[in-house]
Structures are given as structure tokens and as C-alpha cells.
Short mmCIF file of C-alpha atoms in Angstrom, two decimals:
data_model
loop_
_atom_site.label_atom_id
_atom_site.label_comp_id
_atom_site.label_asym_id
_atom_site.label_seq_id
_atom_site.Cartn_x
_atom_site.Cartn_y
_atom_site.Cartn_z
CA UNK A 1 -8.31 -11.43 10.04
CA UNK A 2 -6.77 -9.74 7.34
CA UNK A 3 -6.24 -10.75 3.76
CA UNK A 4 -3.49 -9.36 2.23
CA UNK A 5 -3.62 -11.53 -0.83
CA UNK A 6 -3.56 -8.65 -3.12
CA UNK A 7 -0.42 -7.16 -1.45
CA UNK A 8 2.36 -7.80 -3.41
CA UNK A 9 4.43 -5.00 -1.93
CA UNK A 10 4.67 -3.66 1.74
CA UNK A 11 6.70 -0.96 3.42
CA UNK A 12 7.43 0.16 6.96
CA UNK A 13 3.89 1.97 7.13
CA UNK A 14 2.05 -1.19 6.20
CA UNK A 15 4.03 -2.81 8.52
CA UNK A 16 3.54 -0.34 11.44
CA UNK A 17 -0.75 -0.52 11.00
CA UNK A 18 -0.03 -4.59 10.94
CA UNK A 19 1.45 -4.19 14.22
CA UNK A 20 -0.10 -1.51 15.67
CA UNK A 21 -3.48 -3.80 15.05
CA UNK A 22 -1.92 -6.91 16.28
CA UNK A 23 -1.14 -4.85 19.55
CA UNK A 24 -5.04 -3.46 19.65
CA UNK A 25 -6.18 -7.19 19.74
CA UNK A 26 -5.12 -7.32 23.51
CA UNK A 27 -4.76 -10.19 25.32
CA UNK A 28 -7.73 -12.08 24.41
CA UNK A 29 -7.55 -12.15 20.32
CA UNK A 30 -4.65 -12.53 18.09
CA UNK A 31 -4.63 -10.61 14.73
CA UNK A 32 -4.40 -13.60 11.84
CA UNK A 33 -2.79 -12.18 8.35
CA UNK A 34 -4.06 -14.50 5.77
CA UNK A 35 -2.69 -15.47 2.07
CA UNK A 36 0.68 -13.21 1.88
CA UNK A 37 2.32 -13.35 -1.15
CA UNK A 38 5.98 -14.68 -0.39
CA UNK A 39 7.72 -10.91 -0.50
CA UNK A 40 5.58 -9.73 1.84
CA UNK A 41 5.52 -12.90 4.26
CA UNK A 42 9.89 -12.73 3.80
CA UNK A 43 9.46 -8.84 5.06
CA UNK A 44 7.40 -9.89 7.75
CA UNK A 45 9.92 -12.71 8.62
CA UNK A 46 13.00 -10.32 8.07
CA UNK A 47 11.58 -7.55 10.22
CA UNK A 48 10.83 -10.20 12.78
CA UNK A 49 7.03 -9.72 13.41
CA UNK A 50 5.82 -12.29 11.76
CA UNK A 51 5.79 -13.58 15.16
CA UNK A 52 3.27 -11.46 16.46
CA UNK A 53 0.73 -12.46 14.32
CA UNK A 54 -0.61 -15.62 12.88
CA UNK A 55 0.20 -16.07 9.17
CA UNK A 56 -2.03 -18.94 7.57
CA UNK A 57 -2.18 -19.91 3.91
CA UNK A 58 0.01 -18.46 0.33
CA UNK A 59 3.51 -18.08 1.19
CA UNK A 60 3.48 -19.19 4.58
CA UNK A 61 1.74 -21.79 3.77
CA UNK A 62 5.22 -24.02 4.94
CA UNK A 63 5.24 -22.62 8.39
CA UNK A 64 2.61 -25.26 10.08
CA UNK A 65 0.46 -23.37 12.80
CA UNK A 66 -0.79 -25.04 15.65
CA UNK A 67 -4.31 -24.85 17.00
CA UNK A 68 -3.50 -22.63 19.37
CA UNK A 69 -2.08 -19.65 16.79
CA UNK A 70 1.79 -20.27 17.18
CA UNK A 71 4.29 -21.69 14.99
CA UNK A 72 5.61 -25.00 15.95
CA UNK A 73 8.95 -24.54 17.12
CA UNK A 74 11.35 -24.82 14.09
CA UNK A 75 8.88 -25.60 11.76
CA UNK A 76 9.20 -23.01 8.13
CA UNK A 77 12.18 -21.76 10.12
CA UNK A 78 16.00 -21.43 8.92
CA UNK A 79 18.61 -20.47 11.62
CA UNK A 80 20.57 -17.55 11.42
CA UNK A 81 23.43 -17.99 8.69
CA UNK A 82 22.02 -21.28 7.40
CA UNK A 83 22.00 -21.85 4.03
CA UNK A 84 18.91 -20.00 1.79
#
């Protein structure tokens, strides 16, 4: 688990060490990135790797997560071109 409460910016290297971690977690464990402040949950979301982690509490606090670490399907979602 990682808080990034106190993160109120992140770039493509903070980014790359979130993923890079999430990738060193295997098979077995899943990487959970707790209390984002909502710019760095939307660059998550834009960069589209917000799905390999689980994001619980501050700004993603609207995307429900199941028991099971993954977003239920739709849920804290907008489509592609839908309205902001």
C-alpha cells in the first residue's frame, strides 16, 4: 500500500515507480494506492493505469472497488467523448 495523500502533483517518473511496483507485486499481490488527491487520481485515469492498481479512498473515492481489488464494471467511469 501506498499513500499518496500528500501528492498533489505527479509526473511521468512518479508514474513509472507506481507501475514499475505494481508490476514487482507479481501474481499473487496487487499494489493498492491509497487517498490520491483528484489531479493525481485524473493522471492516473488519463494515462490509463489506474487500472493496474487498486485506488481506495480521496478522489477515487467514487470508483466502488470490489472485494476482490477491481473496479466494478462502469462504476466512477465516463465513456470516451461523454460529457465531463
Amino acid at each position: 500500500m501506498v499513500d499518496v495523500s500528500g501528492l498533489s502533483f505527479a509526473d511521468s517518473a512518479s508514474v513509472r515507480a507506481l507501475v514499475l511496483a505494481a508490476r514487482r507485486c507479481g501474481v499473487g499481490g496487487t499494489l493498492v494506492i491509497a487517498r490520491p488527491q483528484r489531479a493525481v487520481a485524473r493522471l492516473l485515469e488519463l494515462m490509463g493505469v489506474d487500472e493496474l492498481f487498486v485506488v481506495q479512498g480521496g478522489a477515487a473515492g467514487q470508483a466502488r472497488i470490489k472485494d476482490s481489488g477491481t473496479r466494478e464494471s462502469g462504476e466512477g467511469r465516463r465513456p470516451p467523448g461523454g460529457p465531463s
